[in-house]
mmCIF file of C-alpha atoms in Angstrom:
data_model
loop_
_atom_site.group_PDB
_atom_site.id
_atom_site.type_symbol
_atom_site.label_atom_id
_atom_site.label_comp_id
_atom_site.label_asym_id
_atom_site.label_seq_id
_atom_site.Cartn_x
_atom_site.Cartn_y
_atom_site.Cartn_z
ATOM 1 C CA MET A 1 -17.753 -15.205 -5.382
ATOM 2 C CA LYS A 2 -14.115 -14.112 -4.817
ATOM 3 C CA LYS A 3 -13.781 -10.516 -4.178
ATOM 4 C CA SER A 4 -10.194 -8.443 -5.251
ATOM 5 C CA LEU A 5 -9.664 -5.423 -3.566
ATOM 6 C CA ILE A 6 -8.729 -3.404 -6.407
ATOM 7 C CA ALA A 7 -6.884 -0.007 -6.077
ATOM 8 C CA ALA A 8 -9.720 2.078 -5.411
ATOM 9 C CA ALA A 9 -11.066 0.293 -2.268
ATOM 10 C CA LEU A 10 -7.457 0.569 -1.200
ATOM 11 C CA ALA A 11 -6.930 4.380 -1.855
ATOM 12 C CA ALA A 12 -10.366 4.697 -0.693
ATOM 13 C CA SER A 13 -9.504 3.226 2.804
ATOM 14 C CA ALA A 14 -6.270 5.112 3.089
ATOM 15 C CA MET A 15 -4.214 2.509 2.711
ATOM 16 C CA VAL A 16 -0.036 2.283 2.274
ATOM 17 C CA PRO A 17 1.618 -0.161 -0.085
ATOM 18 C CA MET A 18 4.532 -1.805 1.386
ATOM 19 C CA SER A 19 6.947 0.424 -0.171
ATOM 20 C CA ALA A 20 6.328 3.009 1.622
ATOM 21 C CA PHE A 21 7.351 1.388 4.657
ATOM 22 C CA ALA A 22 10.737 0.073 3.430
ATOM 23 C CA GLN A 23 13.072 1.370 6.363
ATOM 24 C CA ALA A 24 16.228 3.275 4.927
ATOM 25 C CA ALA A 25 19.365 2.123 6.192
ATOM 26 C CA SER A 26 21.228 4.185 8.917
ATOM 27 C CA ALA A 27 22.569 7.417 7.190
ATOM 28 C CA PRO A 28 26.224 7.709 6.846
ATOM 29 C CA ALA A 29 28.078 10.024 8.808
ATOM 30 C CA ALA A 30 27.360 13.953 8.033
ATOM 31 C CA ALA A 31 27.600 16.994 8.991
ATOM 32 C CA ALA A 32 23.913 17.736 9.546
ATOM 33 C CA PRO A 33 22.657 21.009 10.887
ATOM 34 C CA ALA A 34 21.726 21.595 14.599
ATOM 35 C CA ALA A 35 18.393 22.930 14.199
ATOM 36 C CA THR A 36 15.941 20.093 14.293
ATOM 37 C CA ALA A 37 12.293 20.160 12.318
ATOM 38 C CA ALA A 38 8.706 18.636 12.087
ATOM 39 C CA PRO A 39 8.473 17.516 8.417
ATOM 40 C CA THR A 40 5.069 18.635 6.744
ATOM 41 C CA VAL A 41 3.237 16.956 3.641
ATOM 42 C CA GLY A 42 4.570 18.502 0.784
ATOM 43 C CA ALA A 43 8.189 20.107 2.158
ATOM 44 C CA LYS A 44 11.168 19.631 0.108
ATOM 45 C CA VAL A 45 13.992 17.603 1.373
ATOM 46 C CA TYR A 46 17.683 18.445 0.879
ATOM 47 C CA ASP A 47 21.178 16.639 1.462
ATOM 48 C CA THR A 48 23.595 18.589 3.512
ATOM 49 C CA ALA A 49 25.126 19.752 0.242
ATOM 50 C CA GLY A 50 21.958 21.280 -0.942
ATOM 51 C CA ALA A 51 20.595 18.798 -3.543
ATOM 52 C CA GLU A 52 17.197 17.714 -3.799
ATOM 53 C CA VAL A 53 16.580 14.413 -2.152
ATOM 54 C CA GLY A 54 12.665 14.210 -2.312
ATOM 55 C CA THR A 55 9.527 15.538 -1.063
ATOM 56 C CA VAL A 56 7.559 14.722 1.918
ATOM 57 C CA GLU A 57 4.751 12.638 0.742
ATOM 58 C CA LYS A 58 2.945 11.635 4.350
ATOM 59 C CA VAL A 59 3.397 12.348 8.011
ATOM 60 C CA ASP A 60 2.490 9.185 10.127
ATOM 61 C CA GLY A 61 3.054 9.914 13.506
ATOM 62 C CA ALA A 62 6.615 10.153 14.437
ATOM 63 C CA ASN A 63 7.852 9.082 10.971
ATOM 64 C CA ALA A 64 7.256 10.756 7.367
ATOM 65 C CA VAL A 65 7.271 9.411 3.963
ATOM 66 C CA VAL A 66 9.525 10.883 1.531
ATOM 67 C CA PHE A 67 9.404 10.372 -1.999
ATOM 68 C CA THR A 68 12.419 10.635 -4.155
ATOM 69 C CA GLY A 69 10.594 10.489 -7.354
ATOM 70 C CA THR A 70 11.418 6.555 -7.364
ATOM 71 C CA LYS A 71 11.371 5.156 -4.190
ATOM 72 C CA ARG A 72 9.336 5.872 -1.015
ATOM 73 C CA ALA A 73 11.153 5.974 2.131
ATOM 74 C CA THR A 74 9.508 6.309 5.790
ATOM 75 C CA LEU A 75 12.312 8.291 8.184
ATOM 76 C CA PRO A 76 12.015 8.915 12.035
ATOM 77 C CA GLY A 77 11.271 12.560 12.495
ATOM 78 C CA THR A 78 14.762 12.694 14.172
ATOM 79 C CA ALA A 79 16.111 12.286 10.896
ATOM 80 C CA PHE A 80 15.279 15.598 9.969
ATOM 81 C CA ALA A 81 17.131 18.797 10.684
ATOM 82 C CA LYS A 82 16.582 22.440 9.113
ATOM 83 C CA ASN A 83 18.586 24.837 7.399
ATOM 84 C CA ASP A 84 17.920 28.453 5.238
ATOM 85 C CA LYS A 85 16.775 26.488 2.506
ATOM 86 C CA GLY A 86 14.410 23.871 4.241
ATOM 87 C CA LEU A 87 14.474 20.357 5.607
ATOM 88 C CA VAL A 88 17.898 18.367 5.591
ATOM 89 C CA ILE A 89 18.588 14.609 6.255
ATOM 90 C CA ALA A 90 22.439 13.283 5.957
ATOM 91 C CA MET A 91 21.837 11.148 2.941
ATOM 92 C CA THR A 92 21.850 11.788 -0.989
ATOM 93 C CA GLN A 93 18.989 10.991 -2.965
ATOM 94 C CA ALA A 94 21.212 8.397 -4.470
ATOM 95 C CA GLN A 95 22.161 6.867 -1.353
ATOM 96 C CA LEU A 96 18.549 6.781 -0.096
ATOM 97 C CA ASN A 97 17.209 5.142 -3.567
ATOM 98 C CA ALA A 98 19.841 2.584 -2.513
ATOM 99 C CA ALA A 99 18.950 2.025 0.861
ATOM 100 C CA VAL A 100 15.247 1.299 0.110
ATOM 101 C CA ALA A 101 16.387 -0.835 -2.877
ATOM 102 C CA ALA A 102 18.432 -2.629 -0.371
ATOM 103 C CA ALA A 103 15.602 -2.915 1.983
ATOM 104 C CA GLU A 104 13.045 -3.969 -0.547
ATOM 105 C CA SER A 105 15.241 -6.573 -1.822
ATOM 106 C CA LYS A 106 15.566 -8.018 1.377
ATOM 107 C CA THR A 107 11.813 -7.807 2.318
ATOM 108 C CA ALA A 108 10.958 -9.358 -1.040
ATOM 109 C CA GLY A 109 12.944 -12.699 -0.221
ATOM 110 C CA ALA A 110 11.395 -12.841 3.914
ATOM 111 C CA MET A 111 7.820 -11.997 1.939
ATOM 112 C CA ASP A 112 8.521 -15.252 -0.468
ATOM 113 C CA ALA A 113 9.654 -17.599 2.332
ATOM 114 C CA ALA A 114 6.409 -16.527 4.431
ATOM 115 C CA LEU A 115 3.905 -16.816 2.012
ATOM 116 C CA VAL A 116 2.890 -20.535 1.973
ATOM 117 C CA ALA A 117 -0.462 -22.158 1.993
ATOM 118 C CA ASP A 118 -2.582 -21.434 5.669
ATOM 119 C CA ALA A 119 0.096 -18.695 6.763
ATOM 120 C CA PRO A 120 -1.870 -16.349 9.534
ATOM 121 C CA ILE A 121 -2.170 -12.928 8.462
ATOM 122 C CA LYS A 122 -2.858 -10.297 11.017
ATOM 123 C CA SER A 123 -3.607 -6.306 10.768
ATOM 124 C CA LYS A 124 -1.324 -3.876 11.829
ATOM 125 C CA ASP A 125 -3.162 -3.661 15.058
ATOM 126 C CA GLY A 126 -2.604 -7.435 16.041
ATOM 127 C CA VAL A 127 -6.405 -8.549 14.741
ATOM 128 C CA ALA A 128 -6.273 -11.956 13.059
ATOM 129 C CA VAL A 129 -7.807 -10.975 9.612
ATOM 130 C CA GLY A 130 -7.372 -15.016 7.905
ATOM 131 C CA THR A 131 -5.021 -16.950 6.343
ATOM 132 C CA VAL A 132 -2.949 -17.346 2.930
ATOM 133 C CA GLN A 133 -4.942 -19.564 0.451
ATOM 134 C CA LYS A 134 -3.044 -19.223 -2.623
ATOM 135 C CA VAL A 135 -0.700 -17.028 -4.309
ATOM 136 C CA GLU A 136 -0.254 -16.131 -8.171
ATOM 137 C CA GLY A 137 2.353 -14.011 -8.994
ATOM 138 C CA ASP A 138 1.939 -10.440 -6.983
ATOM 139 C CA ASN A 139 -2.124 -11.343 -6.163
ATOM 140 C CA VAL A 140 -2.441 -13.020 -2.562
ATOM 141 C CA THR A 141 -5.908 -14.828 -2.102
ATOM 142 C CA VAL A 142 -6.955 -14.500 1.726
ATOM 143 C CA ALA A 143 -9.148 -16.866 3.023
ATOM 144 C CA LEU A 144 -11.394 -14.175 5.774
ATOM 145 C CA THR A 145 -12.189 -15.462 9.271
ATOM 146 C CA ASP A 146 -15.509 -13.901 8.690
ATOM 147 C CA GLY A 147 -16.008 -14.000 4.934
ATOM 148 C CA ASN A 148 -15.501 -14.901 1.226
ATOM 149 C CA PRO A 149 -11.941 -15.141 0.143
ATOM 150 C CA VAL A 150 -10.606 -11.761 -1.153
ATOM 151 C CA THR A 151 -7.273 -10.812 -3.039
ATOM 152 C CA ILE A 152 -4.760 -8.411 -2.501
ATOM 153 C CA THR A 153 -1.162 -7.504 -3.700
ATOM 154 C CA LYS A 154 1.740 -8.211 -2.125
ATOM 155 C CA GLN A 155 2.738 -4.663 -1.270
ATOM 156 C CA TYR A 156 -0.115 -4.590 1.535
ATOM 157 C CA LEU A 157 1.583 -7.261 3.624
ATOM 158 C CA THR A 158 5.146 -6.879 5.494
ATOM 159 C CA VAL A 159 6.779 -10.005 7.259
ATOM 160 C CA GLY A 160 8.011 -9.724 10.754
ATOM 161 C CA ALA A 161 9.820 -12.035 13.004
ATOM 162 C CA ASN A 162 9.443 -15.617 12.903
ATOM 163 C CA ASN A 163 7.764 -14.867 9.227
ATOM 164 C CA ALA A 164 4.723 -13.699 10.717
ATOM 165 C CA LEU A 165 2.605 -12.104 7.939
ATOM 166 C CA THR A 166 0.784 -8.768 8.788
ATOM 167 C CA LEU A 167 -0.919 -6.194 6.837
ATOM 168 C CA THR A 168 -0.165 -2.139 6.238
ATOM 169 C CA MET A 169 -3.787 -1.388 7.635
ATOM 170 C CA ASN A 170 -5.332 -1.989 10.712
ATOM 171 C CA ALA A 171 -8.396 -4.017 11.195
ATOM 172 C CA THR A 172 -11.140 -1.086 10.738
ATOM 173 C CA GLU A 173 -9.487 -0.055 7.355
ATOM 174 C CA PHE A 174 -9.033 -3.629 6.003
ATOM 175 C CA LYS A 175 -12.883 -4.652 6.824
ATOM 176 C CA SER A 176 -13.372 -0.692 4.947
ATOM 177 C CA ALA A 177 -12.040 -2.216 1.834
ATOM 178 C CA VAL A 178 -13.314 -5.772 1.836
ATOM 179 C CA THR A 179 -16.658 -3.982 2.249
ATOM 180 C CA ALA A 180 -15.847 -1.639 -0.851
ATOM 181 C CA ALA A 181 -14.956 -4.184 -3.006
ATOM 182 C CA THR A 182 -18.244 -6.267 -2.138
ATOM 183 C CA GLN A 183 -20.385 -3.497 -3.008
ATOM 184 C CA SER A 184 -18.297 -2.732 -6.232
ATOM 185 C CA ALA A 185 -18.449 -6.765 -6.843
ATOM 186 C CA ALA A 186 -22.198 -6.674 -6.411
ATOM 187 C CA THR A 187 -22.901 -3.635 -8.561
ATOM 188 C CA ALA A 188 -20.961 -4.689 -11.690
ATOM 189 C CA PRO A 189 -23.035 -7.705 -12.633
ATOM 190 C CA ALA A 190 -26.247 -5.705 -11.959
ATOM 191 C CA SER A 191 -24.929 -2.963 -14.284
ATOM 192 C CA ALA A 192 -24.153 -5.521 -16.796
ATOM 193 C CA ASP A 193 -27.644 -7.564 -16.343
ATOM 194 C CA ALA A 194 -29.305 -4.183 -16.673
ATOM 195 C CA SER A 195 -27.616 -3.156 -19.961
ATOM 196 C CA ALA A 196 -28.371 -6.392 -21.794
ATOM 197 C CA ASN A 197 -31.760 -6.575 -20.829
ATOM 198 C CA THR A 198 -31.848 -2.771 -22.269
ATOM 199 C CA THR A 199 -30.137 -4.326 -25.395
ATOM 200 C CA ALA A 200 -32.561 -7.072 -25.480
ATOM 201 C CA LYS A 201 -35.691 -5.224 -25.395
ATOM 202 C CA ALA A 202 -34.390 -2.789 -27.959
ATOM 203 C CA GLY A 203 -33.922 -5.330 -30.266
ATOM 204 C CA ALA A 204 -37.175 -6.881 -29.756
ATOM 205 C CA THR A 205 -39.054 -3.257 -30.247
ATOM 206 C CA PRO A 206 -38.907 -3.373 -34.031
ATOM 207 C CA ASP A 207 -40.935 -7.311 -34.084
ATOM 208 C CA ALA A 208 -43.551 -5.667 -31.740
ATOM 209 C CA THR A 209 -44.068 -2.986 -34.040
ATOM 210 C CA GLU A 210 -44.269 -5.007 -37.198
ATOM 211 C CA ASN A 211 -46.943 -7.163 -35.399
#
């Protein structure tokens, strides 16, 4: 039976949607504070004029994901400075949103071109996980190299050089999500059957009593 990698399974495996990896365009020239700073989760981010840009949502190695309230952008740690107010970047919220939107638009076009039948898909650590079986809207059915087909959404894929498709997760994370989805798919029918049997028995009880 084809399994669907539902949001719960993805969240449990700490997977991050493609939008979070959209790289913002180079920041426009601006007079940023000289002091550098290491971003931390939950920290507010401001522009050089003191207006709020967003909040650091995730720190992943040398990069940090900033959520503006509408868009998520992955910025290198070197993009952050610090003043008395807190973390500062040389882009306004509007500029950052526009940069991410442009990156997403470009990525969407490349994604559509890359999502063809039998196109190989690798994990972000380079492990072959399967091929594209079919595409229906935002859903992509992946024929796994070591199992039944699974369905993921486009947001968990990125496009690299030569239209190479790559998951936004490593092989271990992907395997964990597949396992979670498999267990969920197996549990759902069993629960439905148990409920149906209980209902049937309850309905049969009056007849047995009458006899």
